[in-house]
Short mmCIF file of C-alpha atoms in Angstrom, two decimals:
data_model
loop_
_atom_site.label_atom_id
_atom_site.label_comp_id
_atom_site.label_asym_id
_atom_site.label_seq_id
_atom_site.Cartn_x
_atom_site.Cartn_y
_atom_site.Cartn_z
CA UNK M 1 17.58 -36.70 0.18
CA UNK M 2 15.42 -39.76 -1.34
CA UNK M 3 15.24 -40.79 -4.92
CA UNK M 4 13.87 -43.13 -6.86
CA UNK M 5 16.60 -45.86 -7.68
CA UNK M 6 16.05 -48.04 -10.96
CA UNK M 7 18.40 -51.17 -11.68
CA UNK M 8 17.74 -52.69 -14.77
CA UNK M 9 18.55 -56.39 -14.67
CA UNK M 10 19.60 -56.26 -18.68
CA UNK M 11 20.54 -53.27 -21.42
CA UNK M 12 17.38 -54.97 -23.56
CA UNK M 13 14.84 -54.05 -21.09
CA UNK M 14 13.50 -56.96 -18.60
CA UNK M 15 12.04 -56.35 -15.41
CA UNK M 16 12.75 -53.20 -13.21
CA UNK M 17 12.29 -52.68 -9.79
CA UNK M 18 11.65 -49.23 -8.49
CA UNK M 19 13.05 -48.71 -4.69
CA UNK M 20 13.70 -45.59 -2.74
CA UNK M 21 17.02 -45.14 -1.51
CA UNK M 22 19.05 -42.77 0.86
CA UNK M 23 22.63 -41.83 0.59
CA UNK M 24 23.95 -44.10 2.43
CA UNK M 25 24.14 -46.68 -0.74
CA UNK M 26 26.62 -47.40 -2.15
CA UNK M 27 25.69 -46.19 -6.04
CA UNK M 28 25.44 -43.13 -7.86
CA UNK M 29 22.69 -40.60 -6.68
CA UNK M 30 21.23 -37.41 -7.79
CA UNK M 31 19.43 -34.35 -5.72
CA UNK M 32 17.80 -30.74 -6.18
CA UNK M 33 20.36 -27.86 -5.13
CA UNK M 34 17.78 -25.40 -5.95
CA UNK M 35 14.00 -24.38 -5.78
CA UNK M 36 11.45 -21.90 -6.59
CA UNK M 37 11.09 -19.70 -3.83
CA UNK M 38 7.78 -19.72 -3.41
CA UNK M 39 8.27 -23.53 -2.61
CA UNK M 40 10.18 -23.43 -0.25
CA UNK M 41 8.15 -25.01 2.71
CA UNK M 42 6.68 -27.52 0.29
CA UNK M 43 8.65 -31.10 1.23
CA UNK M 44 7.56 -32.45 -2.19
CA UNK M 45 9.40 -29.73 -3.94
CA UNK M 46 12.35 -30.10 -1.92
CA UNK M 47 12.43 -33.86 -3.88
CA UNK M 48 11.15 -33.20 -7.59
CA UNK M 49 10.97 -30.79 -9.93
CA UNK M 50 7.40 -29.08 -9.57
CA UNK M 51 6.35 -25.80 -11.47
CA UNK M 52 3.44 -24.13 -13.51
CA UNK M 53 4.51 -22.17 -16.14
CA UNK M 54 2.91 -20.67 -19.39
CA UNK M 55 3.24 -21.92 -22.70
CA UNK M 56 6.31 -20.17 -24.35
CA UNK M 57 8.76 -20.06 -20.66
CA UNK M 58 11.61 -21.25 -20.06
CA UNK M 59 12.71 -22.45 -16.25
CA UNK M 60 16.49 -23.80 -15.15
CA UNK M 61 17.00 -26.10 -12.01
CA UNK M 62 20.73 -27.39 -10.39
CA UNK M 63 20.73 -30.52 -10.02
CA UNK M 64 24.09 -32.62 -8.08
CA UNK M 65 25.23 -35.61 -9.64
CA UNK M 66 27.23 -38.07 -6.90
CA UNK M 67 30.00 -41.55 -7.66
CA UNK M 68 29.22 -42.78 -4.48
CA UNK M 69 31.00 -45.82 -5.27
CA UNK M 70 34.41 -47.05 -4.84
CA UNK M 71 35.38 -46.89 -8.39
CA UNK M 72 35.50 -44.21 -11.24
CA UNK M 73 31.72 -43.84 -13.37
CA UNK M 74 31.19 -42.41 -16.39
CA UNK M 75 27.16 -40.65 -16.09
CA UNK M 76 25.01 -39.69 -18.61
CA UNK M 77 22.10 -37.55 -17.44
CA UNK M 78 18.87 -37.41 -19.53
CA UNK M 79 15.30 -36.63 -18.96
CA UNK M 80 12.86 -39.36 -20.34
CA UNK M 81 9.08 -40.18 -20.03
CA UNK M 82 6.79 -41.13 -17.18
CA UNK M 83 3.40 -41.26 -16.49
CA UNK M 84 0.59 -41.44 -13.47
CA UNK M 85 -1.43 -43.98 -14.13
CA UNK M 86 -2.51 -46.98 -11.91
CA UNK M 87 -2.18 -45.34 -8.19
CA UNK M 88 0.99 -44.73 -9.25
CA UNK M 89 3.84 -42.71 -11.21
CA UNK M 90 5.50 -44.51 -14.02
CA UNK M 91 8.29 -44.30 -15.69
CA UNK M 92 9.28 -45.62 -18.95
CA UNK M 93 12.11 -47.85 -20.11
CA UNK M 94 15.58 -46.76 -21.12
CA UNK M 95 15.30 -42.98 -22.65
CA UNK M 96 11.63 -43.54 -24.00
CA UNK M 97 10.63 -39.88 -25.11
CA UNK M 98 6.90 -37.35 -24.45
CA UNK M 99 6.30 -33.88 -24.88
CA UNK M 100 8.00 -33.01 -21.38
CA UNK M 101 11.20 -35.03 -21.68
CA UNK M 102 11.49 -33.74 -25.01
CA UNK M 103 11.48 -30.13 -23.69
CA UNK M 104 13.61 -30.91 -21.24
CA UNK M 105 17.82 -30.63 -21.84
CA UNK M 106 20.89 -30.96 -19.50
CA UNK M 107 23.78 -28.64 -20.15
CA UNK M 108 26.71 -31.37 -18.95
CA UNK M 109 24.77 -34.77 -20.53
CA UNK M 110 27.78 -36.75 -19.72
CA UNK M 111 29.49 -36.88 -16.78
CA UNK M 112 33.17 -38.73 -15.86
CA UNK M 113 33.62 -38.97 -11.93
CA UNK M 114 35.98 -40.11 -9.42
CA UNK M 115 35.08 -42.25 -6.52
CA UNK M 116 33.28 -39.61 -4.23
CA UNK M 117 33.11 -36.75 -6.57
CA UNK M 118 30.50 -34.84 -7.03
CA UNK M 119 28.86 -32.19 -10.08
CA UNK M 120 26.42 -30.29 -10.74
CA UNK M 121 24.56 -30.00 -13.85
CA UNK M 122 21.98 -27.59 -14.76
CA UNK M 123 18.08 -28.88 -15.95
CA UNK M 124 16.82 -26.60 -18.78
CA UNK M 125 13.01 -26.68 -19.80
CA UNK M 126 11.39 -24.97 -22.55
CA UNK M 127 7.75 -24.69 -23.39
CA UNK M 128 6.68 -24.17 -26.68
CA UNK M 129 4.77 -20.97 -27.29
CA UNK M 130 1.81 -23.44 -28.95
CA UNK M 131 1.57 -26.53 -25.67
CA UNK M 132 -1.68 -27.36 -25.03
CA UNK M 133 -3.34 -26.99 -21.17
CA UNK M 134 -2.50 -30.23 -18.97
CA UNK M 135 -0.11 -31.52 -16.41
CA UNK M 136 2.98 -33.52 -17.66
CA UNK M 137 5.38 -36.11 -16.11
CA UNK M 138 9.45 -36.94 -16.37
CA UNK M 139 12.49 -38.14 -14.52
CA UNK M 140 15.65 -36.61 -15.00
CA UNK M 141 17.87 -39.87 -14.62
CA UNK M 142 21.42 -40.02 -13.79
CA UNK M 143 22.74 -43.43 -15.36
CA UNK M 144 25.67 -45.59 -15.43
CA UNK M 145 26.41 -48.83 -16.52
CA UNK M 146 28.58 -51.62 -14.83
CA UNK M 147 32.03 -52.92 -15.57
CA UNK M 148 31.69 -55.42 -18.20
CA UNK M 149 32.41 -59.19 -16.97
CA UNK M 150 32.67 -61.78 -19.91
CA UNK M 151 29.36 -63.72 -20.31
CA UNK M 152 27.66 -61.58 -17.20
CA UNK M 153 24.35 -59.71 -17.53
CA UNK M 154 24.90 -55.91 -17.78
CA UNK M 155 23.72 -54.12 -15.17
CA UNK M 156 22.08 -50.47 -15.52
CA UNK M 157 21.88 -48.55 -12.43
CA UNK M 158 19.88 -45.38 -12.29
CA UNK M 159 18.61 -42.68 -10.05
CA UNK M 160 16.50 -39.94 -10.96
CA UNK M 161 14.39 -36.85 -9.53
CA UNK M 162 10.55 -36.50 -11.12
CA UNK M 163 9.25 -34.09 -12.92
CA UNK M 164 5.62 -32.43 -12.50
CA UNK M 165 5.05 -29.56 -14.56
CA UNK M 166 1.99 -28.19 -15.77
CA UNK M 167 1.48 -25.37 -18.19
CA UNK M 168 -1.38 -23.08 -18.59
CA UNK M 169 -2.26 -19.31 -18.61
CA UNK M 170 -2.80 -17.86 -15.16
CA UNK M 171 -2.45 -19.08 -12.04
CA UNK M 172 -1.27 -22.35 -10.64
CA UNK M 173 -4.52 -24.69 -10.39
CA UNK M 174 -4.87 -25.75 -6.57
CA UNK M 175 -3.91 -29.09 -5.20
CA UNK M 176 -7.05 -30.60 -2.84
CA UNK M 177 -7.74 -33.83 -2.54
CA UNK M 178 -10.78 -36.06 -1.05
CA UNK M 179 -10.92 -39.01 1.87
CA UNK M 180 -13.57 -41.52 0.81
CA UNK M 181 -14.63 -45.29 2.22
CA UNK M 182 -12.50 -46.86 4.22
CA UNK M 183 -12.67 -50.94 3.95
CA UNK M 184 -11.35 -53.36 6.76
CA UNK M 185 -10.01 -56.81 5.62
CA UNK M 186 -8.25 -59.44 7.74
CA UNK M 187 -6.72 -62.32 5.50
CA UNK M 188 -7.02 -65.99 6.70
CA UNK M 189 -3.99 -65.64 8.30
CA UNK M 190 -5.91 -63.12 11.02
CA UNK M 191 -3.89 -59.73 9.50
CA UNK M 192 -5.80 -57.12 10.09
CA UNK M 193 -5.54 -53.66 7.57
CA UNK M 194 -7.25 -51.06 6.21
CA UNK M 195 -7.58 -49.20 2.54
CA UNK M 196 -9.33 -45.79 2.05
CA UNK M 197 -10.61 -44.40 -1.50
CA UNK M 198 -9.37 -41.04 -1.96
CA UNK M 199 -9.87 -38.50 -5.22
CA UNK M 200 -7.81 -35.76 -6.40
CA UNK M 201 -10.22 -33.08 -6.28
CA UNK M 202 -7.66 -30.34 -7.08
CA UNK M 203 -5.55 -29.37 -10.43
CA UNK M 204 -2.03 -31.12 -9.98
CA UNK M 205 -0.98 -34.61 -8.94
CA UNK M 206 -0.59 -35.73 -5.33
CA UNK M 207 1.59 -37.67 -3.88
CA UNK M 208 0.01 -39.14 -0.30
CA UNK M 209 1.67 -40.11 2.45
CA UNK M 210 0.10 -39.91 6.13
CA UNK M 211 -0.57 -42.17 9.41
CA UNK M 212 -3.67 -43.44 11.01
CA UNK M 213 -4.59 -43.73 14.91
CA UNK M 214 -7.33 -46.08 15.98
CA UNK M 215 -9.07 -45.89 19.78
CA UNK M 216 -11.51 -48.81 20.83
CA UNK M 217 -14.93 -47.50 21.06
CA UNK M 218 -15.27 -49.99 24.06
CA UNK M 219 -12.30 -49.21 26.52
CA UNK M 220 -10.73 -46.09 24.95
CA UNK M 221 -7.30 -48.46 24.17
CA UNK M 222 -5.07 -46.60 21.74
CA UNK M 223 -3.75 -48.08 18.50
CA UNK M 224 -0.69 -46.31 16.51
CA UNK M 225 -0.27 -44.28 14.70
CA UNK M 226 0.38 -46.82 11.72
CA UNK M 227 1.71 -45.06 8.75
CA UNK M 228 0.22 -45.30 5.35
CA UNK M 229 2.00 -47.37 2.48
CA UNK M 230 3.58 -45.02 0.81
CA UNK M 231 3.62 -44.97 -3.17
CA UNK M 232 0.31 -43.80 -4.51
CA UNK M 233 0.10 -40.72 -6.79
CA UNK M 234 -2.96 -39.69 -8.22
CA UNK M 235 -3.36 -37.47 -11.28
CA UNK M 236 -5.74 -34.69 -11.16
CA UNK M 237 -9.23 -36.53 -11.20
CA UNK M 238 -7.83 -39.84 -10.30
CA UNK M 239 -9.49 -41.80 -7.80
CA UNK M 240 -7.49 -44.30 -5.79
CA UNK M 241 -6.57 -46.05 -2.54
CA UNK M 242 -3.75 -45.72 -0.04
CA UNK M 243 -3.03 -48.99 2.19
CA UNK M 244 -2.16 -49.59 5.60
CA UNK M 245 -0.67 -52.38 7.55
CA UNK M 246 -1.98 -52.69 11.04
CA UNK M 247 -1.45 -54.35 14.22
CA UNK M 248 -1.76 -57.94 13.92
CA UNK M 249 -2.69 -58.55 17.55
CA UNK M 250 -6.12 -56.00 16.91
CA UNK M 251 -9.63 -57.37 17.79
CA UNK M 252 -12.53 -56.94 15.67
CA UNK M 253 -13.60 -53.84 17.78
CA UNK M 254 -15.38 -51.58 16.74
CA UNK M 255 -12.76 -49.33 16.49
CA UNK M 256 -12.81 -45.11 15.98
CA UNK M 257 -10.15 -44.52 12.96
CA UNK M 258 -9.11 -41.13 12.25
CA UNK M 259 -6.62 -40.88 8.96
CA UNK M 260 -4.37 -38.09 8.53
CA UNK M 261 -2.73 -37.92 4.77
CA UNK M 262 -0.57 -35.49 3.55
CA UNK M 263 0.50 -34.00 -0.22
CA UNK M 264 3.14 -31.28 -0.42
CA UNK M 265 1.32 -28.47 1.87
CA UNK M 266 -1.93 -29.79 1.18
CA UNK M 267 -3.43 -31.99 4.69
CA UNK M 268 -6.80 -33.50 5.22
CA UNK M 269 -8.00 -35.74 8.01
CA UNK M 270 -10.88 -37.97 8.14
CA UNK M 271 -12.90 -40.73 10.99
CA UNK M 272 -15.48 -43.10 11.19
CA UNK M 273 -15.89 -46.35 12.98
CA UNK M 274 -14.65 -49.25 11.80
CA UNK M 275 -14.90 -53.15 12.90
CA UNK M 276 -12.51 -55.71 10.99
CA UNK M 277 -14.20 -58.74 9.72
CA UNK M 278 -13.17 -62.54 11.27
CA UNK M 279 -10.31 -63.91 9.53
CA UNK M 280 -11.18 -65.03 5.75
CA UNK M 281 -14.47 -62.66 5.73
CA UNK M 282 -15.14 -60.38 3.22
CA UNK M 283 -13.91 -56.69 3.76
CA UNK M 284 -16.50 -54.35 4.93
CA UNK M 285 -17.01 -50.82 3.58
CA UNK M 286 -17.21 -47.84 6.08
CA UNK M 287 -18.08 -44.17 5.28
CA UNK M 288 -16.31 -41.24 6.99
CA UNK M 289 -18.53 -39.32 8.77
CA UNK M 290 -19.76 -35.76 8.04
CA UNK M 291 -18.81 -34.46 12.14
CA UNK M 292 -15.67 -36.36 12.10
CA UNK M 293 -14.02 -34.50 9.03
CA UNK M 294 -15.38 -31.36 10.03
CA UNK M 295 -13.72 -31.38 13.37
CA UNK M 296 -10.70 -33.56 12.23
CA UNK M 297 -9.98 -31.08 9.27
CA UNK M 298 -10.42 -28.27 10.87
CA UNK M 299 -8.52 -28.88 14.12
CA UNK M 300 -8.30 -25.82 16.28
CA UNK M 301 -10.36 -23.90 13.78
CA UNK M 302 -13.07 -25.88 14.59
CA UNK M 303 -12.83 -25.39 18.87
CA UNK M 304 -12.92 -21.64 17.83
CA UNK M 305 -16.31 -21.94 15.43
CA UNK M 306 -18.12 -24.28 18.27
CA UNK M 307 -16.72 -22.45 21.00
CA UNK M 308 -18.00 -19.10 18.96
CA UNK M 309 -21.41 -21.14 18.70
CA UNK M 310 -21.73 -21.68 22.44
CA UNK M 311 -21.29 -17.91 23.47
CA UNK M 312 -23.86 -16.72 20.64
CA UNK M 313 -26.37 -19.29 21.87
CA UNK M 314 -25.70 -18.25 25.65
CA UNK M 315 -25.81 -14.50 24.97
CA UNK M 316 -29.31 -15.07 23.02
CA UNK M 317 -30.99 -17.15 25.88
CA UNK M 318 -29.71 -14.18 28.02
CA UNK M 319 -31.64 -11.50 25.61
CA UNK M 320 -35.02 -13.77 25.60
CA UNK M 321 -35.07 -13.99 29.82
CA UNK M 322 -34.88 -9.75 29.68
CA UNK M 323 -37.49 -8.97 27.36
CA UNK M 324 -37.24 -4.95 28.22
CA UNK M 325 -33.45 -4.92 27.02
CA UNK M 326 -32.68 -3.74 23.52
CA UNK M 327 -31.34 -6.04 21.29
CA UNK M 328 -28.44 -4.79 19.53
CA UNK M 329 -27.59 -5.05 15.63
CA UNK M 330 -24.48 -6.13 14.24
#
């Protein structure tokens, strides 16, 4: 299962790459054991914590806390801010506290392992009978330090699992989310790629992954799929853009793209033509058109409404050429 690995080059702070790692590396790591039932065919919940719940519940989740590492770790396990903000979800340094993280408790905070062991420890969160509407955002972090080594920086390593939660009366908003533009760039270096606008259009955050296939209008040569760069997340009325890295050895075309991106259950597909600019040129915009999601989005659906459409439009041109044959109502 994939996490989101933080190693913090100081205990003060400093920079802080974010990577996603398997369990294959050689560190401390952290996974779901449990969720909701009715999430259980959702991938994203199968990787983070996502809910709706009222104001005044209380949920639990298992989480499994792993030494992967050759040598025995003490772990403490806390739940601290993060944000979506900038195409992206955010977390904040060291155990920076919001509203979420500070509903949020583990029942084992500190954890000693051997090399190899592995524990679970249970995620309790508690909504206060008075929180307002809104979606919120955490990490529940698993965190050890390194050995010490006189006059060496400390080193912080950290995995953690993200939080989406949102709390309201009712139902669980829906998750939807919209293609927009697309824009074709090559750099001077003759790289071809591609960025598309999307907006969340729904009630909860998305997280988009997805691929794209490209066929020359031309010769009917096949390109892909390439995937998209994953790593954006969009709040609920966030607007953004997902990248992707094509084939460098692509002409200009014109070229028919048709995106696929995915969020969780939640899958919408989009075309339009497309011709990359000469190397150095400015990036051109190009709108998806209206046929193309219809027939992309819809997928078999839509070979069932036009294939509905052609028999009602045969059966009425038989009706008009016998004008003495009732016409029947539905």
């Amino acid at each position: 299962m994939l996490t989101l690995t933080v190693i913090c080059a100081s205990t003060l702070g400093g920079p802080v790459e974010a990577v996603e790692s398997d369990d294959s590396l050689n560190t401390i790591g952290i996974k779901l054991l449990e969720l909701p039932v009715d999430r259980q065919d959702d991938p994203r919940a199968r990787r983070y914590i996502i809910d709706h719940l009222p104001p005044g519940a209380t949920i639990q989740r298992k989480v499994e806390i792993a030494n992967r590492t050759e040598k025995r770790r003490q772990v403490q396990v806390y739940a601290a801010a993060a944000t979506v903000d900038g195409e992206e979800f955010s977390f904040a340094e060291g155990r920076t506290a919001n509203e979420l993280s500070s509903w949020t408790s583990l029942g084992v905070p500190d954890l000693d392992l051997k090399p190899g062991q592995k524990k679970p420890a249970i995620v309790t969160i508690r909504v206060p009978e008075n929180a307002s509407t809104g979606e919120r955002y955490a990490v529940i972090w698993a965190s050890t330090t390194s050995d010490p080594v006189p006059g060496a920086v400390t080193k912080i390593n950290r995995v953690g699992i993200r939080v989406y939660l949102d709390i309201g009366p009712g139902g669980e908003p829906s998750t939807d989310f919209r293609i927009d533009e697309f824009t074709a760039s090559r750099n001077p270096d003759g790289q071809p790629s591609l960025r598309v606008g999307v907006t969340n259009t729904g009630g909860r955050a998305v997280d988009l992954s997805g691929n794209l296939l490209l066929t020359h209008e031309r010769d009917e040569i096949k390109a892909g799929p390439f995937s998209v760069v994953e790593g954006t997340t969009l709040a609920p009325g966030q607007t953004g853009n997902v990248a992707i890295a094509v084939s460098r050895r692509l002409d200009n075309g014109p070229w028919r793209a048709e995106l696929t991106l995915v969020s969780g259950l939640v899958q919408r597909t989009a075309a339009t033509t497309v011709t990359f600019p000469d190397p150095g040129g400015p990036p051109t915009t190009f709108k998806p058109g209206t046929t193309h999601l219809l027939l992309a989005g819809s997928g078999a659906a839509g070979l069932v409404i036009l294939a509905a459409l052609f028999v009602m439009i045969r059966r009425s041109r038989l009706r008009t050429s016998q004008p003495g044959q009732p016409v029947r109502r539905h």
